[in-house]
């Protein structure tokens, strides 16, 4: 039986290895294609793939098993759970792969794309530009089709020239920028606040006007401190939560 092939990552020694591996594997699982195999490689094979010990790999797999993304069967192996719940709380420890995992695993419709002049809200992020590339996407639960969030991304035009429509339907923008465009992401700042659904958000997410939503702003930077992408996402308040865990040194 052919095994599922997870993506590769460069590990950051400042963060727990098991956490980084679990988030990378989580993103690969949630972003898989329907035709991909459900069986995972063995613990030893996965440990070799990520360059970690079997003990670390076992801890990462336990995290995914506790979340319900995988099931483990003695002598049969480890399998992706096809009906795994999407939109579960995500623990963020400062890993880019945690952001990718949080954004993965949903159906995605690209509503529109184009160019737009800089608004006053964006001018501080892109002081050297007069316009940005824009993408508007609607994401939904892949099992029920229920819309869960809609996202607007504002990207540097020179990067947008290397982004294909098919990539944005399959993967989150963070993954496209890092793994397809090939930029080096140094950090992402996240801001999450409670808001009430405006008419457009209520219509797209199929919720009553003024329903509670989570308003997320994510700003992606490269090594030089230059902003690559600003993401503004509206999540249904009854479908998402965010958890930030601080690890002691």
Tab-separated table of C-alpha atoms in Angstrom:
chain	number	residue	atom	x	y	z
A	1	UNK	CA	0.000	0.000	0.000
A	2	UNK	CA	1.360	3.439	-0.942
A	3	UNK	CA	1.858	5.790	2.000
A	4	UNK	CA	0.939	9.449	2.268
A	5	UNK	CA	3.924	11.738	1.603
A	6	UNK	CA	4.134	14.719	4.020
A	7	UNK	CA	5.868	17.985	3.192
A	8	UNK	CA	9.390	18.707	4.437
A	9	UNK	CA	10.330	21.530	6.815
A	10	UNK	CA	13.418	23.219	8.212
A	11	UNK	CA	13.243	22.836	11.985
A	12	UNK	CA	13.742	25.777	14.325
A	13	UNK	CA	15.790	24.718	17.347
A	14	UNK	CA	14.177	27.435	19.479
A	15	UNK	CA	10.799	25.643	19.429
A	16	UNK	CA	9.900	22.133	20.627
A	17	UNK	CA	10.707	19.690	17.821
A	18	UNK	CA	7.614	17.547	18.424
A	19	UNK	CA	5.417	20.617	18.091
A	20	UNK	CA	6.962	21.724	14.796
A	21	UNK	CA	6.705	18.218	13.368
A	22	UNK	CA	3.088	17.827	14.482
A	23	UNK	CA	2.091	21.152	12.926
A	24	UNK	CA	3.884	20.406	9.662
A	25	UNK	CA	2.282	16.983	9.432
A	26	UNK	CA	-1.080	18.482	10.411
A	27	UNK	CA	-0.836	20.999	7.563
A	28	UNK	CA	0.094	18.242	5.109
A	29	UNK	CA	-2.840	16.109	6.225
A	30	UNK	CA	-5.413	18.911	6.081
A	31	UNK	CA	-4.085	20.143	2.740
A	32	UNK	CA	-3.958	16.741	1.072
A	33	UNK	CA	-5.696	15.949	-2.197
A	34	UNK	CA	-8.697	13.558	-2.119
A	35	UNK	CA	-6.732	10.954	-4.094
A	36	UNK	CA	-3.798	10.916	-1.662
A	37	UNK	CA	-3.329	7.701	0.357
A	38	UNK	CA	-4.637	7.616	3.913
A	39	UNK	CA	-1.875	5.459	5.327
A	40	UNK	CA	1.064	7.288	6.910
A	41	UNK	CA	4.661	6.048	6.736
A	42	UNK	CA	5.966	4.221	9.797
A	43	UNK	CA	7.241	6.094	12.852
A	44	UNK	CA	10.812	5.305	11.808
A	45	UNK	CA	10.242	6.541	8.247
A	46	UNK	CA	8.595	9.748	9.457
A	47	UNK	CA	11.380	10.330	11.978
A	48	UNK	CA	13.931	10.003	9.182
A	49	UNK	CA	11.896	12.302	6.926
A	50	UNK	CA	11.846	15.087	9.536
A	51	UNK	CA	15.305	14.387	10.955
A	52	UNK	CA	14.115	13.763	14.529
A	53	UNK	CA	14.198	10.862	16.952
A	54	UNK	CA	11.499	8.208	16.992
A	55	UNK	CA	10.541	9.394	20.490
A	56	UNK	CA	9.975	12.932	19.179
A	57	UNK	CA	7.985	11.565	16.246
A	58	UNK	CA	5.862	9.481	18.600
A	59	UNK	CA	5.019	12.586	20.651
A	60	UNK	CA	4.055	14.491	17.487
A	61	UNK	CA	1.795	11.662	16.339
A	62	UNK	CA	0.131	11.504	19.750
A	63	UNK	CA	-0.769	15.196	19.385
A	64	UNK	CA	-2.499	14.468	16.066
A	65	UNK	CA	-4.161	11.358	17.439
A	66	UNK	CA	-5.560	13.313	20.409
A	67	UNK	CA	-6.951	15.857	17.949
A	68	UNK	CA	-8.640	13.098	15.953
A	69	UNK	CA	-6.721	13.622	12.718
A	70	UNK	CA	-5.153	10.159	12.705
A	71	UNK	CA	-5.879	6.701	14.083
A	72	UNK	CA	-3.215	4.190	15.041
A	73	UNK	CA	-3.701	0.437	14.753
A	74	UNK	CA	-1.268	-2.047	16.172
A	75	UNK	CA	0.438	-4.061	13.423
A	76	UNK	CA	-1.656	-2.307	10.735
A	77	UNK	CA	-0.133	1.157	10.909
A	78	UNK	CA	-1.232	4.783	11.250
A	79	UNK	CA	-4.009	6.214	9.071
A	80	UNK	CA	-5.414	9.644	8.353
A	81	UNK	CA	-8.973	9.922	9.631
A	82	UNK	CA	-11.090	10.903	6.568
A	83	UNK	CA	-13.832	12.433	8.711
A	84	UNK	CA	-11.454	14.372	10.946
A	85	UNK	CA	-13.021	17.533	12.336
A	86	UNK	CA	-11.937	20.763	10.672
A	87	UNK	CA	-11.673	24.154	12.341
A	88	UNK	CA	-10.496	22.791	15.682
A	89	UNK	CA	-8.557	25.061	18.059
A	90	UNK	CA	-4.929	25.474	17.057
A	91	UNK	CA	-2.043	25.996	19.474
A	92	UNK	CA	0.352	28.664	18.212
A	93	UNK	CA	3.938	28.583	19.483
A	94	UNK	CA	5.481	30.881	16.892
A	95	UNK	CA	5.781	28.347	14.077
A	96	UNK	CA	4.992	29.265	10.462
A	97	UNK	CA	3.775	25.703	10.018
A	98	UNK	CA	1.206	26.306	12.776
A	99	UNK	CA	-0.207	29.147	10.679
A	100	UNK	CA	-0.265	26.916	7.595
A	101	UNK	CA	-2.001	24.169	9.567
A	102	UNK	CA	-4.613	26.577	10.891
A	103	UNK	CA	-5.427	27.709	7.349
A	104	UNK	CA	-5.487	24.245	5.754
A	105	UNK	CA	-8.097	21.553	5.321
A	106	UNK	CA	-11.028	23.456	3.826
A	107	UNK	CA	-12.623	23.827	0.449
A	108	UNK	CA	-11.581	27.126	-1.107
A	109	UNK	CA	-13.278	29.277	-3.728
A	110	UNK	CA	-11.372	32.181	-5.246
A	111	UNK	CA	-14.030	34.893	-5.459
A	112	UNK	CA	-11.896	37.500	-7.195
A	113	UNK	CA	-8.355	38.733	-7.738
A	114	UNK	CA	-6.786	41.864	-9.176
A	115	UNK	CA	-4.875	45.023	-8.303
A	116	UNK	CA	-5.970	47.848	-6.023
A	117	UNK	CA	-4.499	51.185	-4.912
A	118	UNK	CA	-3.170	51.287	-1.375
A	119	UNK	CA	-5.766	52.182	1.243
A	120	UNK	CA	-4.861	54.241	4.279
A	121	UNK	CA	-4.913	51.063	6.390
A	122	UNK	CA	-2.362	49.334	4.138
A	123	UNK	CA	-0.014	52.224	3.425
A	124	UNK	CA	1.928	51.694	6.655
A	125	UNK	CA	2.640	48.089	5.653
A	126	UNK	CA	3.711	48.878	2.070
A	127	UNK	CA	5.318	52.363	2.185
A	128	UNK	CA	7.224	51.742	-1.069
A	129	UNK	CA	4.165	50.758	-3.144
A	130	UNK	CA	1.248	52.543	-4.781
A	131	UNK	CA	-0.835	49.396	-5.364
A	132	UNK	CA	-1.054	45.793	-4.213
A	133	UNK	CA	-2.315	42.519	-5.634
A	134	UNK	CA	-5.569	41.425	-4.017
A	135	UNK	CA	-7.153	38.010	-3.529
A	136	UNK	CA	-10.545	37.273	-1.990
A	137	UNK	CA	-11.324	33.684	-1.041
A	138	UNK	CA	-14.221	31.908	0.632
A	139	UNK	CA	-13.431	28.778	2.625
A	140	UNK	CA	-15.852	26.114	3.760
A	141	UNK	CA	-16.086	22.799	5.561
A	142	UNK	CA	-15.145	20.172	2.992
A	143	UNK	CA	-17.678	17.696	4.380
A	144	UNK	CA	-20.774	19.883	4.765
A	145	UNK	CA	-19.946	22.718	2.373
A	146	UNK	CA	-20.806	25.203	5.107
A	147	UNK	CA	-18.829	28.470	4.743
A	148	UNK	CA	-16.522	29.061	7.697
A	149	UNK	CA	-14.414	32.110	6.814
A	150	UNK	CA	-13.560	34.534	4.039
A	151	UNK	CA	-10.105	35.970	3.515
A	152	UNK	CA	-8.643	38.964	1.723
A	153	UNK	CA	-4.922	38.924	0.997
A	154	UNK	CA	-2.903	41.956	-0.037
A	155	UNK	CA	0.364	40.864	-1.627
A	156	UNK	CA	3.359	42.613	-3.167
A	157	UNK	CA	2.761	42.746	-6.964
A	158	UNK	CA	6.136	41.213	-7.867
A	159	UNK	CA	5.261	38.149	-5.792
A	160	UNK	CA	1.748	37.917	-7.228
A	161	UNK	CA	3.229	37.445	-10.704
A	162	UNK	CA	4.507	34.044	-9.556
A	163	UNK	CA	1.244	32.865	-7.962
A	164	UNK	CA	-1.123	30.589	-9.898
A	165	UNK	CA	-4.866	30.484	-9.299
A	166	UNK	CA	-4.746	26.712	-8.764
A	167	UNK	CA	-2.207	27.118	-5.954
A	168	UNK	CA	-4.517	29.467	-4.035
A	169	UNK	CA	-7.436	27.084	-4.337
A	170	UNK	CA	-5.385	24.205	-2.973
A	171	UNK	CA	-3.143	25.861	-0.383
A	172	UNK	CA	-3.092	28.761	2.114
A	173	UNK	CA	-1.279	31.923	1.011
A	174	UNK	CA	1.454	31.368	3.611
A	175	UNK	CA	2.336	28.010	2.074
A	176	UNK	CA	2.165	29.400	-1.481
A	177	UNK	CA	4.564	32.222	-0.637
A	178	UNK	CA	7.007	29.958	1.165
A	179	UNK	CA	6.917	26.749	-0.872
A	180	UNK	CA	5.804	27.874	-4.347
A	181	UNK	CA	7.089	31.436	-4.706
A	182	UNK	CA	10.106	30.549	-2.580
A	183	UNK	CA	10.348	33.552	-0.263
A	184	UNK	CA	11.924	33.168	3.159
A	185	UNK	CA	9.407	34.060	5.860
A	186	UNK	CA	11.021	35.386	9.027
A	187	UNK	CA	7.910	36.077	11.096
A	188	UNK	CA	4.145	36.515	11.068
A	189	UNK	CA	2.303	38.787	13.459
A	190	UNK	CA	-1.264	37.787	14.326
A	191	UNK	CA	-4.011	39.976	15.712
A	192	UNK	CA	-7.385	38.468	16.603
A	193	UNK	CA	-10.321	40.519	17.878
A	194	UNK	CA	-14.051	40.096	18.324
A	195	UNK	CA	-16.328	41.906	15.897
A	196	UNK	CA	-19.900	41.826	14.614
A	197	UNK	CA	-20.647	40.584	11.117
A	198	UNK	CA	-21.125	43.333	8.551
A	199	UNK	CA	-23.561	42.787	5.626
A	200	UNK	CA	-20.937	41.265	3.300
A	201	UNK	CA	-19.566	38.895	5.933
A	202	UNK	CA	-23.047	37.871	7.055
A	203	UNK	CA	-23.993	37.056	3.461
A	204	UNK	CA	-20.824	35.102	2.661
A	205	UNK	CA	-20.755	33.127	5.922
A	206	UNK	CA	-24.554	32.659	6.001
A	207	UNK	CA	-24.949	34.054	9.490
A	208	UNK	CA	-27.351	36.724	10.809
A	209	UNK	CA	-26.256	40.326	10.525
A	210	UNK	CA	-24.269	41.461	13.590
A	211	UNK	CA	-23.431	37.867	14.581
A	212	UNK	CA	-20.132	37.512	16.497
A	213	UNK	CA	-17.117	36.805	14.304
A	214	UNK	CA	-13.359	36.590	14.798
A	215	UNK	CA	-11.490	39.273	12.886
A	216	UNK	CA	-7.944	38.106	12.143
A	217	UNK	CA	-5.109	40.167	10.682
A	218	UNK	CA	-1.876	38.388	9.787
A	219	UNK	CA	1.179	40.280	8.537
A	220	UNK	CA	3.968	38.254	6.915
A	221	UNK	CA	7.559	39.569	6.858
A	222	UNK	CA	10.751	38.476	5.128
A	223	UNK	CA	14.284	38.522	6.548
A	224	UNK	CA	14.768	42.215	5.813
A	225	UNK	CA	11.599	43.202	7.692
A	226	UNK	CA	9.716	43.904	4.480
A	227	UNK	CA	5.998	43.057	4.476
A	228	UNK	CA	5.128	40.373	1.922
A	229	UNK	CA	1.443	39.830	2.612
A	230	UNK	CA	-1.351	41.206	4.777
A	231	UNK	CA	-4.199	38.769	5.374
A	232	UNK	CA	-7.557	39.893	6.745
A	233	UNK	CA	-9.803	36.950	7.603
A	234	UNK	CA	-13.298	36.855	9.079
A	235	UNK	CA	-14.055	33.588	10.891
A	236	UNK	CA	-17.435	32.421	12.090
A	237	UNK	CA	-17.372	32.859	15.851
A	238	UNK	CA	-19.155	29.541	16.403
A	239	UNK	CA	-16.599	27.543	14.420
A	240	UNK	CA	-13.163	28.757	15.496
A	241	UNK	CA	-11.037	29.523	18.508
A	242	UNK	CA	-7.364	30.394	18.888
A	243	UNK	CA	-5.041	29.263	21.656
A	244	UNK	CA	-1.587	30.724	22.241
A	245	UNK	CA	0.680	28.627	24.460
A	246	UNK	CA	3.846	30.112	25.997
A	247	UNK	CA	6.580	27.548	26.599
A	248	UNK	CA	9.114	28.106	29.383
A	249	UNK	CA	12.801	28.089	28.374
